[in-house]
C-alpha cells in the first residue's frame, strides 16, 4: 500500500514540475516577444515619416527569425492556430514597415501585443486554468 502512494505522489510531482517548466517557457517566450514588439513600436513612433529604413526592416526580419527558433518548441506544447496568428501578425508588420505605412504597422503592432498578452494569460497557472 505504501509503494502505491509513493508511486502516485512521484507521478504527481513529475506532472506538476513538468507543468511549471512548460508554463515558464511559454510565459518567457511571449514576454520576450511582447518586449521586442513594444521596443519596435516605440522606435517607430519616434520616426513616423520614414519607417522603411534598413534598420527597421532588419529589426522586423530579425525578430521574425528569432521567433521561429522559439516556435519549434512552442509547437510541441501549445495550439498551432495561436502560433499561426502570431506568425501572420509578424509578417504583416514586416510588410507594413517595408511599405512605409506607419498607421498600419502601428495598428498591427498594438494588435499583436494585445493578442500575445491575452494568449499569455491563457497559459498562466491560475485556479481558473487548473479547474
Coordinates of C-alpha atoms in Angstrom, one line a residue:
X1 CA 0.0 0.0 0.0
X2 CA 2.8 2.4 0.8
X3 CA 4.5 1.7 -2.5
X4 CA 1.4 2.7 -4.4
X5 CA 1.2 6.0 -2.5
X6 CA 4.9 6.7 -3.2
X7 CA 4.4 6.0 -6.9
X8 CA 1.3 8.1 -7.1
X9 CA 3.0 11.0 -5.3
X10 CA 6.1 10.7 -7.5
X11 CA 4.0 10.7 -10.7
X12 CA 2.0 13.7 -9.4
X13 CA 5.2 15.6 -8.6
X14 CA 6.7 14.9 -12.0
X15 CA 3.5 16.2 -13.7
X16 CA 3.4 19.3 -11.6
X17 CA 7.1 20.1 -12.2
X18 CA 6.6 19.5 -15.9
X19 CA 3.6 21.9 -16.0
X20 CA 5.6 24.5 -14.2
X21 CA 8.5 24.3 -16.6
X22 CA 6.1 24.3 -19.6
X23 CA 4.3 27.4 -18.2
X24 CA 7.6 29.2 -17.6
X25 CA 8.8 28.6 -21.2
X26 CA 5.6 29.8 -22.7
X27 CA 5.5 32.8 -20.4
X28 CA 9.1 33.7 -21.1
X29 CA 8.6 33.3 -24.9
X30 CA 5.6 35.6 -25.1
X31 CA 7.0 38.2 -22.7
X32 CA 10.2 38.2 -24.8
X33 CA 8.0 38.8 -27.9
X34 CA 5.9 41.5 -26.3
X35 CA 9.0 43.4 -25.1
X36 CA 10.5 43.3 -28.6
X37 CA 7.3 44.4 -30.2
X38 CA 6.9 47.3 -27.7
X39 CA 10.5 48.3 -28.4
X40 CA 9.9 48.4 -32.2
X41 CA 6.6 50.3 -31.6
X42 CA 8.4 53.0 -29.6
X43 CA 11.1 53.3 -32.1
X44 CA 8.6 53.6 -35.0
X45 CA 6.7 56.3 -33.1
X46 CA 9.9 58.4 -32.9
X47 CA 10.2 58.4 -36.7
X48 CA 6.7 58.2 -38.2
X49 CA 7.6 59.7 -41.5
X50 CA 10.1 57.2 -42.7
X51 CA 9.8 53.8 -41.1
X52 CA 11.1 51.9 -44.2
X53 CA 14.7 52.3 -43.2
X54 CA 17.1 49.4 -43.4
X55 CA 17.4 49.4 -39.6
X56 CA 13.6 48.9 -39.1
X57 CA 13.3 46.4 -41.8
X58 CA 16.3 44.4 -40.4
X59 CA 14.8 44.6 -36.9
X60 CA 11.4 43.2 -38.0
X61 CA 13.0 40.4 -40.0
X62 CA 15.4 39.5 -37.2
X63 CA 12.5 39.4 -34.7
X64 CA 10.6 37.1 -37.0
X65 CA 13.6 34.8 -37.4
X66 CA 14.3 34.7 -33.6
X67 CA 10.6 34.0 -33.0
X68 CA 10.9 31.0 -35.4
X69 CA 13.5 29.5 -33.1
X70 CA 11.1 29.7 -30.2
X71 CA 8.2 28.3 -32.2
X72 CA 9.9 25.0 -32.7
X73 CA 9.5 24.2 -29.0
X74 CA 6.2 26.1 -28.6
X75 CA 4.5 24.0 -31.4
X76 CA 5.1 20.9 -29.2
X77 CA 3.1 22.4 -26.2
X78 CA 0.5 24.9 -27.4
X79 CA -2.1 25.3 -30.1
X80 CA -0.8 25.8 -33.6
X81 CA -3.6 28.2 -34.5
X82 CA -2.4 30.7 -31.9
X83 CA 1.1 30.5 -33.2
X84 CA -0.1 30.9 -36.8
X85 CA -1.9 34.2 -35.8
X86 CA 1.4 35.5 -34.3
X87 CA 3.3 34.5 -37.4
X88 CA 0.8 36.3 -39.6
X89 CA 1.0 39.4 -37.4
X90 CA 4.8 39.4 -37.6
X91 CA 4.7 39.0 -41.4
X92 CA 2.2 41.9 -41.7
X93 CA 4.3 44.2 -39.5
X94 CA 7.4 43.5 -41.7
X95 CA 5.4 44.3 -44.9
X96 CA 3.9 47.5 -43.5
X97 CA 7.4 48.6 -42.4
X98 CA 8.8 47.9 -45.9
X99 CA 5.9 49.8 -47.5
X100 CA 6.5 52.8 -45.1
X101 CA 2.9 52.5 -43.8
X102 CA 3.2 53.8 -40.2
X103 CA -0.5 53.7 -39.4
X104 CA -1.0 50.0 -40.4
X105 CA 2.3 49.0 -38.8
X106 CA 1.5 50.7 -35.5
X107 CA -2.0 49.2 -35.5
X108 CA -0.7 45.7 -36.2
X109 CA 1.9 46.1 -33.5
X110 CA -0.7 47.1 -31.0
X111 CA -3.0 44.3 -32.0
X112 CA -0.2 41.7 -31.8
X113 CA 0.9 42.9 -28.4
X114 CA -2.6 42.7 -27.1
X115 CA -3.1 39.3 -28.6
X116 CA 0.1 38.0 -27.1
X117 CA -0.8 39.4 -23.7
X118 CA -4.2 37.6 -23.8
X119 CA -2.6 34.4 -25.1
X120 CA -0.1 34.6 -22.3
X121 CA -2.9 34.7 -19.7
X122 CA -4.4 31.6 -21.2
X123 CA -1.3 29.6 -20.2
X124 CA -0.7 31.0 -16.8
X125 CA -1.0 28.7 -13.9
X126 CA -4.1 30.1 -12.2
X127 CA -7.0 28.4 -10.4
X128 CA -9.3 29.2 -13.4
X129 CA -7.0 27.4 -15.8
X130 CA -6.5 24.4 -13.5
X131 CA -10.1 23.9 -12.8

